[in-house]
Short mmCIF file of C-alpha atoms and ligand atoms in Angstrom, two decimals:
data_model
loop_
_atom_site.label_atom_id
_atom_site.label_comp_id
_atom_site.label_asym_id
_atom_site.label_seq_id
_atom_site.Cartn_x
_atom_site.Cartn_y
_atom_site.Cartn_z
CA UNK A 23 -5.24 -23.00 23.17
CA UNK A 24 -1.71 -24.08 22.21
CA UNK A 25 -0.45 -22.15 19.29
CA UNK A 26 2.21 -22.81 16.88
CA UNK A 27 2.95 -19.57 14.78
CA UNK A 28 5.77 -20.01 12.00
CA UNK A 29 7.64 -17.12 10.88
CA UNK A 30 10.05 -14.61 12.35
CA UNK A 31 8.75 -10.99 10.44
CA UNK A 32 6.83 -8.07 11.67
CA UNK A 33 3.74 -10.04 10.32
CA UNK A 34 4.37 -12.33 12.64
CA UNK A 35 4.81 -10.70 15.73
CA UNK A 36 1.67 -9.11 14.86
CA UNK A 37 -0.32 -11.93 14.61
CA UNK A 38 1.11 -12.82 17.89
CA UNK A 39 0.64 -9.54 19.54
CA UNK A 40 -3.48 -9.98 17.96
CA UNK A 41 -3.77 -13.56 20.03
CA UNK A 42 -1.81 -11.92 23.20
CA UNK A 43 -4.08 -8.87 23.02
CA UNK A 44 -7.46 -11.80 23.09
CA UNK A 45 -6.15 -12.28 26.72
CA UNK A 46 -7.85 -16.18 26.43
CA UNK A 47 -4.92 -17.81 28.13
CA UNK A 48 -3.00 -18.95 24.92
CA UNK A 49 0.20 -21.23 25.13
CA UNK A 50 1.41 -19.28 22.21
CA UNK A 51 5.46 -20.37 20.37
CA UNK A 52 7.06 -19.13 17.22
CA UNK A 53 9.54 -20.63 14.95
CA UNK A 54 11.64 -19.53 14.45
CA UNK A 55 10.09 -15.98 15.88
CA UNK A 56 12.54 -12.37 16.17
CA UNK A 57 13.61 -10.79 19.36
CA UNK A 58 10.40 -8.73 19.62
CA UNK A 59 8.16 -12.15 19.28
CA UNK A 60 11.09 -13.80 21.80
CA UNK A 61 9.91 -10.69 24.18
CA UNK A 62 6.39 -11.63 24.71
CA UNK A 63 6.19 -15.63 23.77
CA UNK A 64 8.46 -18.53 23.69
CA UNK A 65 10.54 -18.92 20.51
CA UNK A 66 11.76 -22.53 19.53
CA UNK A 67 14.84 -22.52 16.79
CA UNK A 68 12.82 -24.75 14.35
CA UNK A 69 13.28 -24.85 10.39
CA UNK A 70 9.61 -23.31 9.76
CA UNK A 71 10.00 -24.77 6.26
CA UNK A 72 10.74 -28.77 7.26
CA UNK A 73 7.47 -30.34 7.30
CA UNK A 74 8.70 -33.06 9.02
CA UNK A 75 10.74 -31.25 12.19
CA UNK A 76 7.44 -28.98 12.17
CA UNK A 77 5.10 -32.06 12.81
CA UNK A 78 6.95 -33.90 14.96
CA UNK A 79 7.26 -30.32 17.07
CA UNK A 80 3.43 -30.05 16.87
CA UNK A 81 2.52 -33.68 18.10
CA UNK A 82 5.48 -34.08 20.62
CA UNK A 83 3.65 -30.65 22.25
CA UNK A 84 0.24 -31.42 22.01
CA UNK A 85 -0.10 -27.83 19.34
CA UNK A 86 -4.14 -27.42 18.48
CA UNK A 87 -3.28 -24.85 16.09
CA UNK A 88 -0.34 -24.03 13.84
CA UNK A 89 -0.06 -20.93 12.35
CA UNK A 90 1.62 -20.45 8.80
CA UNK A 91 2.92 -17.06 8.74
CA UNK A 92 5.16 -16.29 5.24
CA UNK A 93 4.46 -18.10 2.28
CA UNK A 94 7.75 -20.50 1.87
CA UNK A 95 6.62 -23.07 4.46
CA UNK A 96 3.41 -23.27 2.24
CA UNK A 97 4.57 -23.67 -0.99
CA UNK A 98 7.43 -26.33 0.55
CA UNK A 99 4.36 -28.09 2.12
CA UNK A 100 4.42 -27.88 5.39
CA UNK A 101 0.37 -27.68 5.85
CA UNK A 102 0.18 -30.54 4.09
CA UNK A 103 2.33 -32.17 6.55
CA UNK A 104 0.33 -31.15 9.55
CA UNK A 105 -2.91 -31.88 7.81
CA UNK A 106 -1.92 -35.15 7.34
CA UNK A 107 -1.02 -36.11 10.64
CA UNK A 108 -4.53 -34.14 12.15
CA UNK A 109 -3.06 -31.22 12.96
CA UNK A 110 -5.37 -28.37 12.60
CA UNK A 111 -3.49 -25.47 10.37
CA UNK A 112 -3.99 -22.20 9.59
CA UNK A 113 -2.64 -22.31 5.61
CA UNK A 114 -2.87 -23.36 2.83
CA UNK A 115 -1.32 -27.45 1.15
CA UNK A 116 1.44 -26.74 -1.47
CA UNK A 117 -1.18 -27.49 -4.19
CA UNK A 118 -2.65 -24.62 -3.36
CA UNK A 119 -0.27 -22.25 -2.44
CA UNK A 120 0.69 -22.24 -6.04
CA UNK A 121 -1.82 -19.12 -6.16
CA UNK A 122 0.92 -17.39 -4.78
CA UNK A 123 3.95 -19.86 -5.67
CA UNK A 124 2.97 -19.87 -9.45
CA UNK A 125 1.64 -16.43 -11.11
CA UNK A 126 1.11 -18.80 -14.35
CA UNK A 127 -1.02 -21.29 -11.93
CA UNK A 128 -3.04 -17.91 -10.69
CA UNK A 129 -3.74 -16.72 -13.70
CA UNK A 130 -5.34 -20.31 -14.87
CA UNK A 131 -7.52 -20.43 -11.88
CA UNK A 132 -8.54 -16.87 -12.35
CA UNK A 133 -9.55 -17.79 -16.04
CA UNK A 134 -11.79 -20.63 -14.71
CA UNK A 135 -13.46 -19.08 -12.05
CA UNK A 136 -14.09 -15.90 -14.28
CA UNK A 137 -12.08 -13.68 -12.00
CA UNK A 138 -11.04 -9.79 -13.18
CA UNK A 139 -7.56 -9.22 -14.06
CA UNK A 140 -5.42 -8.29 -16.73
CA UNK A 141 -4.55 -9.95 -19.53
CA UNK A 142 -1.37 -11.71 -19.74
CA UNK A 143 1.14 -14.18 -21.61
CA UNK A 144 3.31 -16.65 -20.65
CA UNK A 145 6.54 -17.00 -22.25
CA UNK A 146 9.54 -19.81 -21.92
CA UNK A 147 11.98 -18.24 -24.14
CA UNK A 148 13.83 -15.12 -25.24
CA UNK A 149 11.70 -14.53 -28.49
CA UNK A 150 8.34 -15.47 -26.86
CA UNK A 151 9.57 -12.56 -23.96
CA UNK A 152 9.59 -10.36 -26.74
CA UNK A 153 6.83 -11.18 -28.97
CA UNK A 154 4.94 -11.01 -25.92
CA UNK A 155 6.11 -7.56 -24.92
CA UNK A 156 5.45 -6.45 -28.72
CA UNK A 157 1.92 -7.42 -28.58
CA UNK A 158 0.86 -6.08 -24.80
CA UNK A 159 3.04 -3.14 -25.54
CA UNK A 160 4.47 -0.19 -22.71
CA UNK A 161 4.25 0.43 -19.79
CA UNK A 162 5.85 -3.17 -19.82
CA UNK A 163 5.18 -5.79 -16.50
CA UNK A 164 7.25 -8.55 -16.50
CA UNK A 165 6.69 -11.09 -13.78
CA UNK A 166 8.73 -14.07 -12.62
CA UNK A 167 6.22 -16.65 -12.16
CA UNK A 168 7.61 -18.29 -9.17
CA UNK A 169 8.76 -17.07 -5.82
CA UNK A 170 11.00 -13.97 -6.29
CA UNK A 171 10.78 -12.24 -2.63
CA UNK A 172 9.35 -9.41 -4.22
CA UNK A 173 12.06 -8.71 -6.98
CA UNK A 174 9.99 -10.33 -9.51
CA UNK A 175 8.22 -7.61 -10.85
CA UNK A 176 9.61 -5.12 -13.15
CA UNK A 177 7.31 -2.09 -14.55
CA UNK A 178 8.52 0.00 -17.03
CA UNK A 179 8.55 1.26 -19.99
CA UNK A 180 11.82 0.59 -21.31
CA UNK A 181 11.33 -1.98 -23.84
CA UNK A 182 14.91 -3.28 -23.06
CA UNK A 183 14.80 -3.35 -19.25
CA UNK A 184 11.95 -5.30 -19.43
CA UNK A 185 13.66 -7.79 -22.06
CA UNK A 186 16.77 -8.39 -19.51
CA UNK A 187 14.66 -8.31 -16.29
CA UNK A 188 12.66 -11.52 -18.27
CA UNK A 189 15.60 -12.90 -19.63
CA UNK A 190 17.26 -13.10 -16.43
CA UNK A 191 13.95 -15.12 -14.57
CA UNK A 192 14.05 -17.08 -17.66
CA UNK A 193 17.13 -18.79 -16.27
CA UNK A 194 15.23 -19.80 -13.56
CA UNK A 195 11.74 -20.86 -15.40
CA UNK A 196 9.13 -18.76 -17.31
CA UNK A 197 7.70 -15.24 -16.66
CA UNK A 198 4.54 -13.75 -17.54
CA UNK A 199 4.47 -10.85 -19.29
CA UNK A 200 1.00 -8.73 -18.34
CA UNK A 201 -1.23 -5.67 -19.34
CA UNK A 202 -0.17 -2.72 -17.67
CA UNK A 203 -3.20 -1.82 -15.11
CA UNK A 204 -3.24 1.58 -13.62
CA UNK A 205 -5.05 2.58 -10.15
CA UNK A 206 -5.14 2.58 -6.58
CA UNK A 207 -3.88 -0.68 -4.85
CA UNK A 208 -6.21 -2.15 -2.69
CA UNK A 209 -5.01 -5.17 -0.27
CA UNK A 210 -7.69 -7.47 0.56
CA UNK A 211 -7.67 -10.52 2.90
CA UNK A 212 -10.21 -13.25 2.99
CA UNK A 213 -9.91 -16.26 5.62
CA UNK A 214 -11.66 -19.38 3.76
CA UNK A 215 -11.86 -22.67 5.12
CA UNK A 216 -11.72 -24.52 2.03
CA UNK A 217 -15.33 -24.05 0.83
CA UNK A 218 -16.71 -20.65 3.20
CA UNK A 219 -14.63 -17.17 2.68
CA UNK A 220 -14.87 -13.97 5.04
CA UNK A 221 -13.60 -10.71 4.63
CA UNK A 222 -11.10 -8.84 6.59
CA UNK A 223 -10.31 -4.90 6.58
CA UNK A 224 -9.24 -2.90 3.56
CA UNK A 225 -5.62 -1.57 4.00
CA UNK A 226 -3.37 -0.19 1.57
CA UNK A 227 0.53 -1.15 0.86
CA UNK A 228 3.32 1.12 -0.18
CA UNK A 229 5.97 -0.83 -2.11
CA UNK A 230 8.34 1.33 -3.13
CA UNK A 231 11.06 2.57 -1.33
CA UNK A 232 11.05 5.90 -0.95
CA UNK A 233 8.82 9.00 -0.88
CA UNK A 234 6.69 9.99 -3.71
CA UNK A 235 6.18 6.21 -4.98
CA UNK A 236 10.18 6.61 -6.49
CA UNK A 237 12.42 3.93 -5.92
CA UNK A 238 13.09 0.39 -6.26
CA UNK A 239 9.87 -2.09 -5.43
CA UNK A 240 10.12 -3.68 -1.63
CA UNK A 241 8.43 -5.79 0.42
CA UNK A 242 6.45 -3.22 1.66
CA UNK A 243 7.59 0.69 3.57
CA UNK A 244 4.38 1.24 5.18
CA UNK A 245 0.46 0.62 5.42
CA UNK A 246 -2.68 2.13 6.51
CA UNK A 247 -5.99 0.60 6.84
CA UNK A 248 -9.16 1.04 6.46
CA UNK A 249 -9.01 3.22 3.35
CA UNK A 250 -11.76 5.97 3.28
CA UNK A 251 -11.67 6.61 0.11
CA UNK A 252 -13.31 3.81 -1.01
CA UNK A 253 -16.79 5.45 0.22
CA UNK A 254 -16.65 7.91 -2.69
CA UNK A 255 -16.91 5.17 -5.00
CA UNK A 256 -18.67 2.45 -3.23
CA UNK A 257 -20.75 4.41 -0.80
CA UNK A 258 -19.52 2.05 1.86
CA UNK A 259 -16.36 0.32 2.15
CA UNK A 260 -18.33 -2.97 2.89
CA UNK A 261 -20.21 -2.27 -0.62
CA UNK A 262 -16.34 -2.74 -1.98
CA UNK A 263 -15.91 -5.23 0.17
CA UNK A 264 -18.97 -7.59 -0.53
CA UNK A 265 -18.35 -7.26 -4.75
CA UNK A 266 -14.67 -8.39 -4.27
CA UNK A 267 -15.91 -10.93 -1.86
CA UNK A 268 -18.31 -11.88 -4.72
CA UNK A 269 -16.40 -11.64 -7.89
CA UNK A 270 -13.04 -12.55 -7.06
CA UNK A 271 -12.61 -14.11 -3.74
CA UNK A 272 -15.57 -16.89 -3.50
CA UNK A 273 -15.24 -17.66 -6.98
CA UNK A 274 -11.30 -18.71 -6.51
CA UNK A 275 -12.17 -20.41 -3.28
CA UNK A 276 -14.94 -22.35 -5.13
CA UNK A 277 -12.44 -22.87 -7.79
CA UNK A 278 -9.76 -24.55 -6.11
CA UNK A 279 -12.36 -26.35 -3.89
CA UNK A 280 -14.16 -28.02 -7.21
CA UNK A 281 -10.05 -28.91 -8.47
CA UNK A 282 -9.72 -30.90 -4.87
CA UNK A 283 -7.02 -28.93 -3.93
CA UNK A 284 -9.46 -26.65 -1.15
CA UNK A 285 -7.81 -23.08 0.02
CA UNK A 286 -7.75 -23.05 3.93
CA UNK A 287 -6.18 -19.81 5.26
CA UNK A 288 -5.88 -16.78 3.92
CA UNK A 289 -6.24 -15.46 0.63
CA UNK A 290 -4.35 -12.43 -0.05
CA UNK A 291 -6.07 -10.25 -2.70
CA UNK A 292 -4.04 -7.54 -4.67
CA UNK A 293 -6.10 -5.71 -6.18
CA UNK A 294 -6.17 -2.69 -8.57
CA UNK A 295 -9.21 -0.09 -8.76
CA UNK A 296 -9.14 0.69 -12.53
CA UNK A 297 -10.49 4.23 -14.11
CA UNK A 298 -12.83 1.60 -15.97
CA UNK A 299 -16.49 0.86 -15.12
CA UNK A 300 -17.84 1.46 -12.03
CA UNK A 301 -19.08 -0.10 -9.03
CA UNK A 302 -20.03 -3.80 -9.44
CA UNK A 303 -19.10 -3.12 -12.99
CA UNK A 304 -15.55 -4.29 -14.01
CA UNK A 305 -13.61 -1.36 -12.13
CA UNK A 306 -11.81 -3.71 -9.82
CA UNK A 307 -8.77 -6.28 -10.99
CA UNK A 308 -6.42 -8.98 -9.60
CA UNK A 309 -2.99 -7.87 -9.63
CA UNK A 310 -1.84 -10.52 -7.36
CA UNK A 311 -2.83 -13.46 -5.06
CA UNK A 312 -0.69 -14.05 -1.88
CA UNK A 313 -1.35 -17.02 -0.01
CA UNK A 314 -0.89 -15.34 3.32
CA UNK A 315 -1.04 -12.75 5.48
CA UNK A 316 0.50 -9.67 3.69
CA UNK A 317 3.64 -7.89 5.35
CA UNK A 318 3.16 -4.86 6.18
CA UNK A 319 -0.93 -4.77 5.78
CA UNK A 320 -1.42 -7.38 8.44
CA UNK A 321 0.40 -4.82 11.02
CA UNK A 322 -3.00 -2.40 10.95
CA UNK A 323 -5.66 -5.07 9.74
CA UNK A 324 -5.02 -7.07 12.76
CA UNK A 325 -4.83 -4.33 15.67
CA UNK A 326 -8.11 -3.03 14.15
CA UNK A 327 -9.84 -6.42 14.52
CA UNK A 328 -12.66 -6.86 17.51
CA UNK A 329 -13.34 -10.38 16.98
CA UNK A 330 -11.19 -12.81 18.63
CA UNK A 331 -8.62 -14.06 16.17
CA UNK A 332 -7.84 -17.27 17.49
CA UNK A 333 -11.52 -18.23 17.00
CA UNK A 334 -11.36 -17.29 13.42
CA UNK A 335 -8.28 -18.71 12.05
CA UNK A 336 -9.26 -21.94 14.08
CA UNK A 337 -12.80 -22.43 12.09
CA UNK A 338 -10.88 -21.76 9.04
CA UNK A 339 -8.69 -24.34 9.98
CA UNK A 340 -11.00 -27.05 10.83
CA UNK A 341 -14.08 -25.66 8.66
CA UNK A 342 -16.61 -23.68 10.33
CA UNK A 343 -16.26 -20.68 9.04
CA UNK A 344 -19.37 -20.46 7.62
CA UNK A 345 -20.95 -20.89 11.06
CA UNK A 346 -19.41 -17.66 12.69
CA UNK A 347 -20.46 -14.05 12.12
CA UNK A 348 -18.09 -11.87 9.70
CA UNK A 349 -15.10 -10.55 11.74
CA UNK A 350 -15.53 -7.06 13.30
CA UNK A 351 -13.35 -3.92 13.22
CA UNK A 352 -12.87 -1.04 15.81
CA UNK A 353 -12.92 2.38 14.22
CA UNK A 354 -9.76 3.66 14.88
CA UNK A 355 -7.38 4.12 11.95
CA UNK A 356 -3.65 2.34 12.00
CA UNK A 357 -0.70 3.81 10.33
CA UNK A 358 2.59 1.29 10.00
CA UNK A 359 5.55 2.66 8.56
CA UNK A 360 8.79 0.72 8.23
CA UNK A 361 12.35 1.43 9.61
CA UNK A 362 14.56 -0.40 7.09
CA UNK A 363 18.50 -1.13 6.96
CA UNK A 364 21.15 1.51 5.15
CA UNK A 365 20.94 -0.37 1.53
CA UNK A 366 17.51 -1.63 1.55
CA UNK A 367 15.90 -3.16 -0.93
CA UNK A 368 19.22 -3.91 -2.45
CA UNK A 369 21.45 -4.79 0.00
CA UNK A 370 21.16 -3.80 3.29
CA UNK A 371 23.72 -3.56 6.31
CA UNK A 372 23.15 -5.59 9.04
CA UNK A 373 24.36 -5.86 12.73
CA UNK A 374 23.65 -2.27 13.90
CA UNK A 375 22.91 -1.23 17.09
CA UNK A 376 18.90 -0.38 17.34
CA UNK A 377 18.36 2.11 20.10
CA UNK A 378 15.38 3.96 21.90
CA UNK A 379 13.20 1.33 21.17
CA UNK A 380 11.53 1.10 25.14
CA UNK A 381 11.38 5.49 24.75
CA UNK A 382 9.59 4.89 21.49
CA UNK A 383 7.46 2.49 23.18
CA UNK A 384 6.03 4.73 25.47
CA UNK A 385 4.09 6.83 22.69
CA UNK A 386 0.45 6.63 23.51
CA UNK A 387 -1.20 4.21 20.68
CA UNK A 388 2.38 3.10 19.76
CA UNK A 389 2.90 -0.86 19.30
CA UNK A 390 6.34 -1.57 18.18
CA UNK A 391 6.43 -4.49 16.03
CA UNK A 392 9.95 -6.56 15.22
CA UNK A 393 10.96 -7.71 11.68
CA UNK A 394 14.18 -7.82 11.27
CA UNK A 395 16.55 -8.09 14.50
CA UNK A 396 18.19 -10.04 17.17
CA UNK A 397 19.55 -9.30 20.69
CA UNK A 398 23.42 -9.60 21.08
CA UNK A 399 25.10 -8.58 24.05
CA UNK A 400 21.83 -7.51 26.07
CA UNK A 401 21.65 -4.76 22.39
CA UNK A 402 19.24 -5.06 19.76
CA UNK A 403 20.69 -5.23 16.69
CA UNK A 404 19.25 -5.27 12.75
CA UNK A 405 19.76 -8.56 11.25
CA UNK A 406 17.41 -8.15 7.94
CA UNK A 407 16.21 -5.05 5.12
CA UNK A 408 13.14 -4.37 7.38
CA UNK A 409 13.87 -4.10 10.75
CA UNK A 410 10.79 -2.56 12.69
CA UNK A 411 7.59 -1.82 11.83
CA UNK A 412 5.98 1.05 14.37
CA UNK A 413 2.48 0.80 14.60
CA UNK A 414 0.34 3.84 15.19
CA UNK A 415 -3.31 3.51 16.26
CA UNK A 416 -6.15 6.71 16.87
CA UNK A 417 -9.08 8.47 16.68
CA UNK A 418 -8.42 9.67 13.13
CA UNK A 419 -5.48 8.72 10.23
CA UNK A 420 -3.45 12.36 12.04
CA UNK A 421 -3.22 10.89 15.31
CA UNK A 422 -2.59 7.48 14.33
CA UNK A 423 0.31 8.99 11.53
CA UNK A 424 1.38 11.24 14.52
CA UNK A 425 1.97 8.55 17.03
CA UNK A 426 4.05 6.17 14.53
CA UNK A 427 6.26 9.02 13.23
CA UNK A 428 6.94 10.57 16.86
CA UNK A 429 7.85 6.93 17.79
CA UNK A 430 10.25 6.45 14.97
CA UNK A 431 11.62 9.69 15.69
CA UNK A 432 12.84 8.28 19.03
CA UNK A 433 14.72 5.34 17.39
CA UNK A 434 17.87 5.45 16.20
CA UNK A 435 19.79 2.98 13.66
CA UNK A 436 22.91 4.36 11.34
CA UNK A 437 21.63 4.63 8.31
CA UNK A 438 18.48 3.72 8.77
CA UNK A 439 15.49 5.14 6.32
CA UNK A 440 11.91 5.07 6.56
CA UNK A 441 9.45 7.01 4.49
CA UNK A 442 7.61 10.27 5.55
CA UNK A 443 4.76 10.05 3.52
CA UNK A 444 2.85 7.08 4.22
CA UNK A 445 -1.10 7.67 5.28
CA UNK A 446 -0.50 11.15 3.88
CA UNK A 447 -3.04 10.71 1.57
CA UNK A 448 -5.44 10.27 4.10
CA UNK A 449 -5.03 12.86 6.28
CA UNK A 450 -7.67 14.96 5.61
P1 AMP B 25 3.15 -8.10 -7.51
O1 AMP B 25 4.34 -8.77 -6.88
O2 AMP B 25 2.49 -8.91 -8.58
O3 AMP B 25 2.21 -7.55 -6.49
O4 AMP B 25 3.69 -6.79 -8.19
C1 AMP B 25 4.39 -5.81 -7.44
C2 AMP B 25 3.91 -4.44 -7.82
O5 AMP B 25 4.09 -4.22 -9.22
C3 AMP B 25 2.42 -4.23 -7.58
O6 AMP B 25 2.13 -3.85 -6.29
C4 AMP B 25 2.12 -3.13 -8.56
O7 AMP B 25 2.48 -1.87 -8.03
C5 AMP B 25 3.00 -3.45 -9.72
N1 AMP B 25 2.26 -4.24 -10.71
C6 AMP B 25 2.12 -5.58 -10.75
N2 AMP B 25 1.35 -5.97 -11.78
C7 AMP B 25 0.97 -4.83 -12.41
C8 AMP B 25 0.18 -4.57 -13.55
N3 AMP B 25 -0.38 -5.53 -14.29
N4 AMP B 25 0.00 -3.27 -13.90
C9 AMP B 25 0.57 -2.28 -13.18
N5 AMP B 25 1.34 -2.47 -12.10
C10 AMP B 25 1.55 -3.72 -11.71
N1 LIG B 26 2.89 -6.30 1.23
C1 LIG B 26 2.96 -7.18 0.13
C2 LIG B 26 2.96 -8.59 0.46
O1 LIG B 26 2.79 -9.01 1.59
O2 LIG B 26 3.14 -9.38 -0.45
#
């Protein structure tokens, strides 16, 4: 099949490394791709987020599938774009993309399809911001409700940190401010096809910066997947699986599908596994829907999947789904942690050297993923906050944690960081 994927993160080069790895004889590109993706498949310099240049790319070379990695080509519309001229894609149209593009528009469409989350208010001024915060009271979450790259959230409980982070978004349009939930964070994908939804793998996100959960909130340090621990509570992880399947993913599918705005690709559930209820019993809550593959989750959900992902993202794109059996998963465990610039999440330095990257390589179960870098001069060099992602696979969470940290070990970037701790939980 000819493949189109859009993007240029770790995510990406993932997903592409997940159709190399199905060894079907893809014609796979990426726009705008990294120097990892540019590695393996042919990278075209296309604006990922022009519908127009997109389509005309897609017709003029005969694509059958495009692939919507991040989440600003969907809310600009570029699937809607594709769609229109027959183009099978792998995403989501604007209109719904606003799951992710508009926290305000989420929280409507959980209402109506009777989805779990916390409660929360919408506010369009400075005194509504702090009425609101008044009446929800601390820990305070303030939310920008449109795009924010992951700086939109503010938890704390600080009643006047929480006023400035909201008046600052306010500038910009209105924020949400939410019920404070506390729990493990669960990240959940679903591929739907407008109508039919199937699960993916578990995995579990870190998003602060640096060890110990302290730090400054990021796109994401590190991920494991599946997550064990769910088995003490559910008895199965599929048991977990199947209720937020039922509660929260179906019903949002259904939801958007009954508006006539249908959901096809993949619906990123943040979740939250309360201290309240139990089991099928109110425990588990939206925190978040992404509209997209998450970044870094995708990196061990992916590697871990059996079935052939081409064939999957294809019946979501052209609706049949619902005619293929649920995806499969090999039982290793995967470990990603993140190598990020000097000044990440803040302001990172880019245009360093990246060296030892074909050493690292060589670490049995290693996969070294690109996010964030270039080749100048025959060198890699860091050109963004997260630069690699090193993906460790094994029999067991130690070996797979093992292989990723010995790997990043033999990599070397001034002032590069990365956090020790991820999977640590689940070493056991
Ligand atoms: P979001 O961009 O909505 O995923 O928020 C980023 C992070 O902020 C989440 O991963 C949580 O750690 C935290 N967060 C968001 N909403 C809440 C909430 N209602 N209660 C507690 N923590 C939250
Ligand atoms: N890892 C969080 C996200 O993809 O939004």
């Amino acid at each position: 099949m000819k493949i189109l994927v859009l993007g240029s993160g770790a995510r990406e080069h993932a997903i592409v490394e997940a159709l190399l790895a199905e060894d079907a004889g893809h014609e796979i590109t990426a726009a705008p791709g990294n120097a990892g993706i540019a590695a393996r498949v042919e990278t075209v310099a296309l604006d990922a987020t022009n519908g127009r240049i997109v389509t005309q790319y897609a017709l003029d070379n005969d694509i059958e599938l495009v692939v919507v990695g991040p989440e600003a080509p969907l809310v600009a519309g570029v699937a809607d774009a594709l769609r229109a001229k027959g183009v099978p894609v792998f995403g989501p149209g604007k209109a719904a993309a606003a799951l992710e593009g508009s926290k305000a528009f989420a929280k409507r469409i959980m209402e109506k399809a009777n989805v779990p989350t916390g409660r929360a208010v919408r506010a369009t001024t400075g005194e509504e911001l702090a009425s609101a915060l008044d009446e929800l009271g601390a820990p305070h979450v303030v939310k920008a409700d449109g795009l924010a790259a992951g700086k939109g959230v503010l938890v704390t409980t600080d009643r006047d940190a929480a006023l400035a982070h909201g008046e600052y978004y306010l500038q910009h349009g209105p924020v949400l401010v939410e019920e404070f939930l506390s729990g493990q964070e669960v990240s959940l994908f679903f591929l739907a096809d407008g109508h039919d939804v199937v699960p993916l793998s578990p995995a579990q996100d870190y998003k602060r910066a640096y060890d110990g959960d302290e730090g400054p909130n990021t796109g994401g340090m590190g991920a494991y997947s599946p997550l064990p621990w769910l088995a003490d509570r559910w008895g199965a992880e599929a048991a977990f699986v199947d209720e937020v399947l039922d509660t929260i993913a179906l019903p949002t599918v259904r939801a958007l599908e009954e508006e006539g705005t249908p959901f096809i690709g993949l619906l990123y559930c943040g979740l939250i596994i309360t201290d309240e209820g139990g089991p099928g019993g109110g425990a588990v809550r939206v925190i978040e829907f992404n509209a997209r593959f998450g970044d870094p989750e995708t990196q061990v959900v992916l590697p871990r999947l059996t079935t052939p992902l081409s064939q999957l993202l294809l019946a979501a794109a052209t609706g049949g789904l619902g005619r293929l059996p649920y995806p499969t998963f090999s039982d290793e465990d995967a470990v990603v942690v993140v190598l990020a610039s000097e000044g990440y999440p803040e302001d990172p330095i880019t245009g360093r050297e990246i060296e030892g990257l074909a050493d690292a390589a060589q670490v049995p179960g290693v996969t070294i993923l690109h996010a964030g870098t270039a080749v100048s001069d025959d060198r890699f060099v860091a050109t963004g906050g997260r630069v690699l992602g090193v993906v460790g696979r094994g029999d067991g969470f130690r070996a797979a944690r093992d292989a990723a940290y010995e790997a990043l070990g033999r990599i070397r970037l001034e002032g590069g960081h990365y956090r020790r701790d991820i999977a640590e939980r689940v070493v056991r």
